Coordinates of C-alpha atoms and ligand atoms in Angstrom, one line a residue:
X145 CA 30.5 79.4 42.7
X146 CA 32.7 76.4 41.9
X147 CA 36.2 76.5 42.5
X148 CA 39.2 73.6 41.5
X149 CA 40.6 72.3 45.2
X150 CA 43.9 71.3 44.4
X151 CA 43.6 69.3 47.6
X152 CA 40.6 66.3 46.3
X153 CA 41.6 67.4 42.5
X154 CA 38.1 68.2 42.0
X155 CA 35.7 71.3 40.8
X156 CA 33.6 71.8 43.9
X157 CA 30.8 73.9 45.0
X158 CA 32.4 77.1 47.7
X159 CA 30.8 76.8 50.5
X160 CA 32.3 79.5 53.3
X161 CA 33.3 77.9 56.9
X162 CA 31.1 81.4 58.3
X163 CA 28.6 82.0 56.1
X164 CA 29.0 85.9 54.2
X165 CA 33.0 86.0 55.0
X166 CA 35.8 84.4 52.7
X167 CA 39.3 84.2 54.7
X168 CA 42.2 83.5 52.1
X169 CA 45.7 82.9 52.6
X170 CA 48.8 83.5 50.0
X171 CA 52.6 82.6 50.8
X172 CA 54.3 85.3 50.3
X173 CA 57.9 86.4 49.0
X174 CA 61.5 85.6 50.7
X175 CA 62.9 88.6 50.8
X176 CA 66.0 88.4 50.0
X177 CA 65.8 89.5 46.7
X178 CA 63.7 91.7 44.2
X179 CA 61.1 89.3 42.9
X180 CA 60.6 88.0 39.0
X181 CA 57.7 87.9 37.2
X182 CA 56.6 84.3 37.8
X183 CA 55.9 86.0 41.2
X184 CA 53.4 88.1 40.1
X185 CA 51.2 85.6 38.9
X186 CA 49.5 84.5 42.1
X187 CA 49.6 87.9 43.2
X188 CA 47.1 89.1 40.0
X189 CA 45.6 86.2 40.1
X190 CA 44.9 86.1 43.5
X191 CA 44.2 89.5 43.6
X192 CA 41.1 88.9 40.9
X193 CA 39.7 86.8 43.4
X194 CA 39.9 88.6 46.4
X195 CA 38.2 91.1 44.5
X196 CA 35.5 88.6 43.3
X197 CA 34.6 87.7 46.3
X198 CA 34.0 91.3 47.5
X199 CA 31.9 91.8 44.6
X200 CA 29.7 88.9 45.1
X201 CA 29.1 90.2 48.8
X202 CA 31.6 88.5 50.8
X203 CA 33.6 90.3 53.6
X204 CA 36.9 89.1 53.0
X205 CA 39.7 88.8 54.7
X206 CA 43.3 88.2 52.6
X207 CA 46.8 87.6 54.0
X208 CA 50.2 87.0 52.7
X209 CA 53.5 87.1 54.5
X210 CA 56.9 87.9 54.3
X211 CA 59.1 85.2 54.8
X212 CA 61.9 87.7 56.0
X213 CA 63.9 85.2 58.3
X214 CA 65.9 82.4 56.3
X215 CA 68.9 81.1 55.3
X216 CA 69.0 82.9 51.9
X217 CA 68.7 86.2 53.6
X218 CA 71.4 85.0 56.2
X219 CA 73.3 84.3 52.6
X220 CA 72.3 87.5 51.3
X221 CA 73.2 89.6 54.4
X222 CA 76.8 88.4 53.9
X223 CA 76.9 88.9 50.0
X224 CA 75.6 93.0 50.2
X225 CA 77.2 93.2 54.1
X226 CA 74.6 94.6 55.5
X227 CA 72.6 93.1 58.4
X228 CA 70.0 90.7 58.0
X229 CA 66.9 92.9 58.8
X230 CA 68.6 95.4 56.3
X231 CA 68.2 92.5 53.7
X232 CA 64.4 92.0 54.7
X233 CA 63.6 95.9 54.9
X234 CA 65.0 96.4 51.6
X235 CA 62.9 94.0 49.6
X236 CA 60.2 94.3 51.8
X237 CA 59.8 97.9 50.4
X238 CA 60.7 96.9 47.1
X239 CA 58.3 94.1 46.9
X240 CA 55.4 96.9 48.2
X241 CA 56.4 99.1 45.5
X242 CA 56.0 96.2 43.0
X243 CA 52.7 95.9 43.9
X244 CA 52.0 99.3 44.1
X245 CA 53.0 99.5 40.4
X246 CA 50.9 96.3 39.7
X247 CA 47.9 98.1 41.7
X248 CA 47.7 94.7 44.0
X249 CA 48.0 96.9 46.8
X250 CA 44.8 95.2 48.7
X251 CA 46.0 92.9 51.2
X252 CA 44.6 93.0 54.5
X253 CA 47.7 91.2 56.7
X254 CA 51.2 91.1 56.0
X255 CA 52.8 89.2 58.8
X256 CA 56.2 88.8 59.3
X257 CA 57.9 86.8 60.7
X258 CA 59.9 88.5 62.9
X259 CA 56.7 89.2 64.8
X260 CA 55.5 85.5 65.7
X261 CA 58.3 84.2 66.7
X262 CA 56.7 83.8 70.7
X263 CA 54.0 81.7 68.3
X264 CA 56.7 79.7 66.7
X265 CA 58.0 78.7 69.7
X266 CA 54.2 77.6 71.8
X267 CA 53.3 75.6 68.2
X268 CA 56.2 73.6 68.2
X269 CA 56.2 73.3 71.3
X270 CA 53.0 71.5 71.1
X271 CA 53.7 69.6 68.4
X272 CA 56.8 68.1 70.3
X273 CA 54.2 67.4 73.1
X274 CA 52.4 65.7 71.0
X275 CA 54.9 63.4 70.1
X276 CA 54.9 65.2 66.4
X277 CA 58.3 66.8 66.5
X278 CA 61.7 65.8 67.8
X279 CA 64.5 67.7 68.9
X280 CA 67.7 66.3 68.3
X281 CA 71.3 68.6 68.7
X282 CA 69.5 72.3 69.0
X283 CA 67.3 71.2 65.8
X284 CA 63.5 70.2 65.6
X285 CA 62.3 68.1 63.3
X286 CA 58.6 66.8 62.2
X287 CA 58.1 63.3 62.1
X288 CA 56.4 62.6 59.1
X289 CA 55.7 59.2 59.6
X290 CA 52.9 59.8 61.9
X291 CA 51.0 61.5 59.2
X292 CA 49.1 58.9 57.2
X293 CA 47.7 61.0 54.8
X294 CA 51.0 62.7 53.6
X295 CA 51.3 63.8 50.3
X296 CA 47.9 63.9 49.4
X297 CA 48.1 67.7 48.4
X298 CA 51.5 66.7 45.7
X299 CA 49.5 62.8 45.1
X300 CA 52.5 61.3 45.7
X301 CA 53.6 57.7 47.6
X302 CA 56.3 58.6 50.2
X303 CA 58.4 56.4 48.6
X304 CA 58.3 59.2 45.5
X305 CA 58.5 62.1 47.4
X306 CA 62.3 60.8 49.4
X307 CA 63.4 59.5 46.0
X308 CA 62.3 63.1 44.7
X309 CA 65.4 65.7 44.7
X310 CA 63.6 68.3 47.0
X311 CA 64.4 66.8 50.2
X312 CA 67.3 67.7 52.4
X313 CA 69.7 65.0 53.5
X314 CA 70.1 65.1 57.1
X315 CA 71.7 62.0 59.4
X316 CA 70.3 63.5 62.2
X317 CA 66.6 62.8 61.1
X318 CA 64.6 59.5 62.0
X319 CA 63.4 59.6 58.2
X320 CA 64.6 61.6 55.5
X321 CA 61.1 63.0 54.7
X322 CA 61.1 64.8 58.1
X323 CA 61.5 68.4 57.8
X324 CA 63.2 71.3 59.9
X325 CA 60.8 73.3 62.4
X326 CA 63.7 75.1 63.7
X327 CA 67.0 74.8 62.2
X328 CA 70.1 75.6 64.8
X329 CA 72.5 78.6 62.8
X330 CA 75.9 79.2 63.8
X331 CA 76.2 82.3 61.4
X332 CA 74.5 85.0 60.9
X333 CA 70.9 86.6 62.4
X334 CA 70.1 83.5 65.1
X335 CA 67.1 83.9 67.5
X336 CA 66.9 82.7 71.3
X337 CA 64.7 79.9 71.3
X338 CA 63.9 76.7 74.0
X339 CA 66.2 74.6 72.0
X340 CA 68.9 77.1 71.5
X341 CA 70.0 79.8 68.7
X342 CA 68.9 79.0 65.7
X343 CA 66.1 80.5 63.1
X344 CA 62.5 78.7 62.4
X345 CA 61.5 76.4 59.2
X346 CA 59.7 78.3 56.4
X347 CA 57.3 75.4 56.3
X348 CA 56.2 75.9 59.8
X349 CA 55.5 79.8 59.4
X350 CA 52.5 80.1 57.7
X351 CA 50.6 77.7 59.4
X352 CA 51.5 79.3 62.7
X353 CA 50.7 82.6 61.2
X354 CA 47.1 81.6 59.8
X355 CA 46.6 79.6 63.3
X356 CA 47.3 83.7 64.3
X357 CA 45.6 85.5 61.9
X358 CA 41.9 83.0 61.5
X359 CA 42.0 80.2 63.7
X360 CA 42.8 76.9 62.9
X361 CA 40.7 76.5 59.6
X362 CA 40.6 79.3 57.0
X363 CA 38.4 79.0 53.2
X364 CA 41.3 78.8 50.8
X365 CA 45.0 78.8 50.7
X366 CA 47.0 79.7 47.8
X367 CA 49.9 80.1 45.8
X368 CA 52.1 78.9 42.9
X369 CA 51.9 74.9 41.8
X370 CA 55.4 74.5 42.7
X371 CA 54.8 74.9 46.5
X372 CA 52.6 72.1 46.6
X373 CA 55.4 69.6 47.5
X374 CA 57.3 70.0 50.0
X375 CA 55.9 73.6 51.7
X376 CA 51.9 73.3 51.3
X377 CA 52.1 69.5 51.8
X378 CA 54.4 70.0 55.5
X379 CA 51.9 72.9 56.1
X380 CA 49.1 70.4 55.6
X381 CA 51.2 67.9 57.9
X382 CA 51.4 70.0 60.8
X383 CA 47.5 71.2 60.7
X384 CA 46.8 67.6 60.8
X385 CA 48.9 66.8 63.9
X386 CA 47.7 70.2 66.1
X387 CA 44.3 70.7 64.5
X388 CA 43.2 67.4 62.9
X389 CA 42.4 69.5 59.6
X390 CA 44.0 70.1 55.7
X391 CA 44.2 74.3 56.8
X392 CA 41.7 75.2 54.2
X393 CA 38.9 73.8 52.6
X394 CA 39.9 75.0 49.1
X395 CA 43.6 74.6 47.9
X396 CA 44.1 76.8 44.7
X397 CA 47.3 76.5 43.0
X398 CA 48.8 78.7 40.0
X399 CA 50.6 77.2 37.1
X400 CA 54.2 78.5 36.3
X401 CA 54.8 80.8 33.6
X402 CA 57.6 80.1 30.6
X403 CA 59.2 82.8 28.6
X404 CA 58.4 82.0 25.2
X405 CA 58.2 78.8 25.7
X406 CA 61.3 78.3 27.9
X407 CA 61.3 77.9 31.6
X408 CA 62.7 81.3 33.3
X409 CA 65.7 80.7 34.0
X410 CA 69.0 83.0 35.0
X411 CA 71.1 80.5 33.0
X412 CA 69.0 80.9 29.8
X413 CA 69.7 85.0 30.5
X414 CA 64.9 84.9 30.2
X415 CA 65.3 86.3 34.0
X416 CA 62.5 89.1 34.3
X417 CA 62.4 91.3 37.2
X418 CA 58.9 93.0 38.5
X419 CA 60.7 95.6 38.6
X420 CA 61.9 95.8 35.0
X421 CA 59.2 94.5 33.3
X422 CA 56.5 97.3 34.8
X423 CA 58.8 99.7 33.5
X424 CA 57.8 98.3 29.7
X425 CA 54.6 97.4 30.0
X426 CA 51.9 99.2 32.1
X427 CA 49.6 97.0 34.4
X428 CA 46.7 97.0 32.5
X429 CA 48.5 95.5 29.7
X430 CA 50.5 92.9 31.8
X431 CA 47.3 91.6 33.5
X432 CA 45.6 91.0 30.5
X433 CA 48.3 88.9 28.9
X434 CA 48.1 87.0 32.6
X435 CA 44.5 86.4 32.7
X436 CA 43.9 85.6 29.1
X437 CA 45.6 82.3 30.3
X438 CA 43.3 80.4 32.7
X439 CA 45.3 80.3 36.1
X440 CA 46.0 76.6 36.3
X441 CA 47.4 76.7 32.8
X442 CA 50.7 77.2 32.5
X443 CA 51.0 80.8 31.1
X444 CA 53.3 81.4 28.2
X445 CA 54.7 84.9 28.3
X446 CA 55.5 85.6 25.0
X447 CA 55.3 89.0 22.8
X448 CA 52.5 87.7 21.5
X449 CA 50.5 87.3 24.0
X450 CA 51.8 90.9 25.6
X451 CA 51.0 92.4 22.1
X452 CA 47.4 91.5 22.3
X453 CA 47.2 92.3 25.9
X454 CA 48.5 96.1 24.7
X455 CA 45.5 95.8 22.2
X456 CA 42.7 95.0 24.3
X457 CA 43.9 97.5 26.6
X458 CA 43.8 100.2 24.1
X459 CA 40.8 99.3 22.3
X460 CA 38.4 99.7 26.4
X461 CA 40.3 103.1 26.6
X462 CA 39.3 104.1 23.6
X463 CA 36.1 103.3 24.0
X464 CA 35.8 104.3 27.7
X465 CA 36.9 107.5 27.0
X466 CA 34.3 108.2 24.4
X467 CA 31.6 107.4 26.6
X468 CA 33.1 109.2 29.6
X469 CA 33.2 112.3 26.8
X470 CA 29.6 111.5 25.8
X471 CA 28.5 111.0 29.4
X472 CA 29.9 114.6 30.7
X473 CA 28.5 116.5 28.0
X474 CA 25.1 114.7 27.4
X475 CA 24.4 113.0 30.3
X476 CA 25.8 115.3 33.2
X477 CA 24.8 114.4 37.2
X478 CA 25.6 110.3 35.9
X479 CA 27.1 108.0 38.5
X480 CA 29.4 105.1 37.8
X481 CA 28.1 102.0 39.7
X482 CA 28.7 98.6 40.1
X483 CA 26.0 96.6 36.6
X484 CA 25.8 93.3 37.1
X485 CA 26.7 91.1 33.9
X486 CA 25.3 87.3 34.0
X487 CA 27.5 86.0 31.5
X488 CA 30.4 87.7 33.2
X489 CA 29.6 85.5 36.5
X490 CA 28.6 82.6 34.9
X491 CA 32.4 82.7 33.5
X492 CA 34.1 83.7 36.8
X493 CA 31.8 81.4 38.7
X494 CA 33.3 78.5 36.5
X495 CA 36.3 78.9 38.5
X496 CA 37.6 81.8 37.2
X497 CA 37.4 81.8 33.6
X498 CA 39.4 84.7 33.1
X499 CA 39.8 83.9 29.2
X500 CA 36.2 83.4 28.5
X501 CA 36.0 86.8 30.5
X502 CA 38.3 89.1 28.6
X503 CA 36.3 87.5 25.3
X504 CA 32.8 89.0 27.1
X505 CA 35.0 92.4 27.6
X506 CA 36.0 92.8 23.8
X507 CA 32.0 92.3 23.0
X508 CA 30.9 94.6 25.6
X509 CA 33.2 96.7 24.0
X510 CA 32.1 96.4 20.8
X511 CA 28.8 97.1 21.6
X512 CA 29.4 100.5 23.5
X513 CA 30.9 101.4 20.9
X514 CA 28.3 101.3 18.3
X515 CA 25.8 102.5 21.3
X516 CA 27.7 105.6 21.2
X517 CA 27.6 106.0 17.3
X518 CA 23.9 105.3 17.5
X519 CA 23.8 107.7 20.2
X520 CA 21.7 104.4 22.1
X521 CA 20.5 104.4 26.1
X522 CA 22.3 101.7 27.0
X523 CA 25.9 103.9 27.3
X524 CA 26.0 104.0 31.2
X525 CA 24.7 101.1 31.9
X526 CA 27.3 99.5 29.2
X527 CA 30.2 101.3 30.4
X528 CA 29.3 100.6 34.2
X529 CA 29.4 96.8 32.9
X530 CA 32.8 97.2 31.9
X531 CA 34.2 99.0 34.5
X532 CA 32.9 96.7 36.9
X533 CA 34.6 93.4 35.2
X534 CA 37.9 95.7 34.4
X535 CA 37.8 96.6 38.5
X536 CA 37.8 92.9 39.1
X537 CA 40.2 92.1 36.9
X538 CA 42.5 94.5 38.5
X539 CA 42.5 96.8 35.6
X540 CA 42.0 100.7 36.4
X541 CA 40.2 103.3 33.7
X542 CA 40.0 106.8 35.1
X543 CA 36.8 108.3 34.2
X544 CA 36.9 111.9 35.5
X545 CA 33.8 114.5 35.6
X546 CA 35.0 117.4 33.5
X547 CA 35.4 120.7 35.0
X548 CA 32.9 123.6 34.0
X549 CA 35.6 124.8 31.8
X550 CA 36.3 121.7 30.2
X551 CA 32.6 121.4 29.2
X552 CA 32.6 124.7 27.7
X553 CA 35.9 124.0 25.6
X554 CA 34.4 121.1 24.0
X555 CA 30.9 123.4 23.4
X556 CA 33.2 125.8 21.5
X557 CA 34.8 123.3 19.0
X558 CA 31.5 122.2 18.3
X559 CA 30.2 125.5 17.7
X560 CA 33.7 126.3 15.5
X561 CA 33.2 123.2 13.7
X562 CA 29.3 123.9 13.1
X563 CA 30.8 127.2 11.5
X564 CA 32.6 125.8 9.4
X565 CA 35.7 127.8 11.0
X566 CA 37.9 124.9 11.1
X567 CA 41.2 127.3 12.5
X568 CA 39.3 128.0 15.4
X569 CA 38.4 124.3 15.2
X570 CA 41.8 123.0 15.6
X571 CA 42.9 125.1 18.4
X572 CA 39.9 123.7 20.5
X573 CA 40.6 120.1 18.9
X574 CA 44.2 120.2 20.3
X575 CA 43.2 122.1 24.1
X576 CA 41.2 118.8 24.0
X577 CA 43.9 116.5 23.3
X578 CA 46.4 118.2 26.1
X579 CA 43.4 118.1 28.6
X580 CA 43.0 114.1 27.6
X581 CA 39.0 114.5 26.4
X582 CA 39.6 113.5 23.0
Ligands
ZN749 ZN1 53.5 79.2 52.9

């Protein structure tokens, strides 16, 4: 298994901190908002390699947070007037039924936090032990300059990174790259803390809430190549001062997506909701216009691409659904199971070629069908191939047994149709259709 650590900017061999277990981290949404589509890209990607890793035998462990105490939902709270755990409930739920409707549903944590606030507080207290943070006017900052290696996640020369537009101009900090553990509020939802009322830094979140979760090291953190610089580089910054580590062993980093070749913008009026765009295209469909992009590609969303996703999709139903038909009536008592595919690991071992996988679907395809025409052996086992890869790739076919009845419906069409007694024919043909067997 070789994965692309965004943190040596090297392919490398995966190699598990406890052998058999995978623990993976994802930043999570602000919730302040309903999220857009470019949000949903580390969630289906991540999501296919969660699953991957279960496949291959692993017991994995995935988190992702909710961000759902900052000053855009302080901002937002005041903009709907409603109170600022109002904000985070609402899109908390929202952003669960997004996922629900992009069956990404399998996350084993959600921390929030609202609920590690007492955590918060010891970590930064530590680092400020430590020398590592400052408190200066009900503020705490991290000092930066005592990290020598900062900004090797973003590769960048400090002297970039302050001339960079990302960082926030503060007189109060020793050095402009320093960044906000806990930031004093004097409006809105403000929290007790040892240095007064205030809310804590995004950055410092999720490493106190993997430090929670796994310990102080976990296998891989993800999430979209724009939170390389500043979050997953201060994340990194902190680790380094408490735990002398980079987090995880594995960085793995999504590239954006562009609307037709245009960044997403609400300015260019290319803004797509999750929301919205699930109620156009079904999941199956949207994940295989994602994945035939390789992850660290940027992906071009365009209706091309969702087009050919709608294709594939429609070509393994239609052939799933023949051999599900062809299974029930001539091969009752079969089981659908998990069929290994070397080709199909070779690809997702290379990691995660996604595109070179969706190509090995279409021929796996191909070939059940003409197994069913020939009427072959190799139907179940072909068909447990392809369910496998699709259940990886997030995709879901239903295969149902058919009831008793079912079976005998389809015995009498053939029977009308052997007699030539095509009226009788039709009526079965079209019970068949409504009952979704043909
Ligand atoms: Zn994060």
């Amino acid at each position: 298994m070789k994965i692309y650590n965004s943190l040596t900017k090297k392919i490398e061999d995966f190699h598990p901190i406890e052998e058999g277990k995978v623990t993976m981290y994802v930043c999570g949404p602000t919730v302040y908002n309903y999220v857009h589509i470019g949000n949903m890209r580390p969630v289906i990607t991540f999501d296919m390699v969660y699953k991957y890793f279960k496949y291959l035998g692993y017991k994995v462990t995935y988190a992702s947070n909710f961000t759902d105490v900052n000053p855009k939902i302080i901002k937002a709270a005041e903009e709907l007037k409603i109170t600022e755990r109002e904000v985070a409930d609402r899109f908390i739920k929202a952003y669960l039924e997004d996922l629900k409707n992009y069956n990404c549903s399998e996350i084993d944590k959600r921390p929030r936090v609202i609920e590690c606030l007492d955590d918060i507080f010891s970590f930064i207290k530590k680092l400020i032990e430590k020398d590592y943070a400052y408190a200066v006017d009900g503020n705490v900052y991290f000092r930066v300059s005592k990290i020598k290696d900062y900004g090797i996640l973003s590769k960048q020369e400090t002297s970039d990174l302050i001339s960079g537009s990302r960082i926030e101009i503060d007189d109060r900090k020793e050095n402009p790259l320093d960044f906000a553990l806990w930031r004093k509020t004097d409006k809105g939802e403000q929290f007790d803390s040892p240095w007064g009322k205030g809310i804590p830094g995004w950055h410092t979140e999720c490493v106190v809430m993997i430090n929670k979760i796994f310990g102080p090291k976990i296998d891989i953190h993800a999430g979209g190549v724009d939170l390389k610089f500043p979050h997953h580089e201060n994340e990194i910054a902190q680790s380094i001062a408490l735990n002398n580590n980079y987090i995880a062993n594995y960085w793995m980093h999504n590239g954006h997506i562009n609307i037709n070749n245009e960044k997403m913008s609400k300015s260019l009026g290319n803004f797509i909701l999750a929301k919205d765009f699930i109620k156009e295209h079904n999941a199956n469909e949207i994940k295989l216009a994602f994945l035939s992009t390789h992850y660290r590609q940027p992906l071009n969303l365009s209706n091309k691409i969702l087009e050919e996703g709608k294709s594939i999709n429609n070509k393994i139903i239609a052939a799933l659904k023949s051999a599900n038909l062809e299974l029930n009536i001539n091969n009752d008592g079969h089981i659908y199971t998990k069929e290994k595919d070397i080709l199909f690991e070779k690809y997702m071992n290379d990691d995660f070629n996604t595109p070179n996988v969706i190509t090995l679907l279409l021929s796996l395809v191909k070939e059940l069908n003409q197994e069913i025409r020939n009427n072959g052996k190799e139907i179940l086992p072909l068909t447990n191939k392809i369910l496998t890869i699709t259940n990886i790739l997030g995709l879901t076919y239903p295969m149902p047994k058919f009831t008793e009845k079912q079976k005998e419906i389809y015995k009498e069409w053939e029977n009308a149709r052997k007699n030539k007694d095509y009226e009788k024919a039709d009526i079965y043909r079209q019970k068949l259709i409504e009952e979704n067997i043909l």
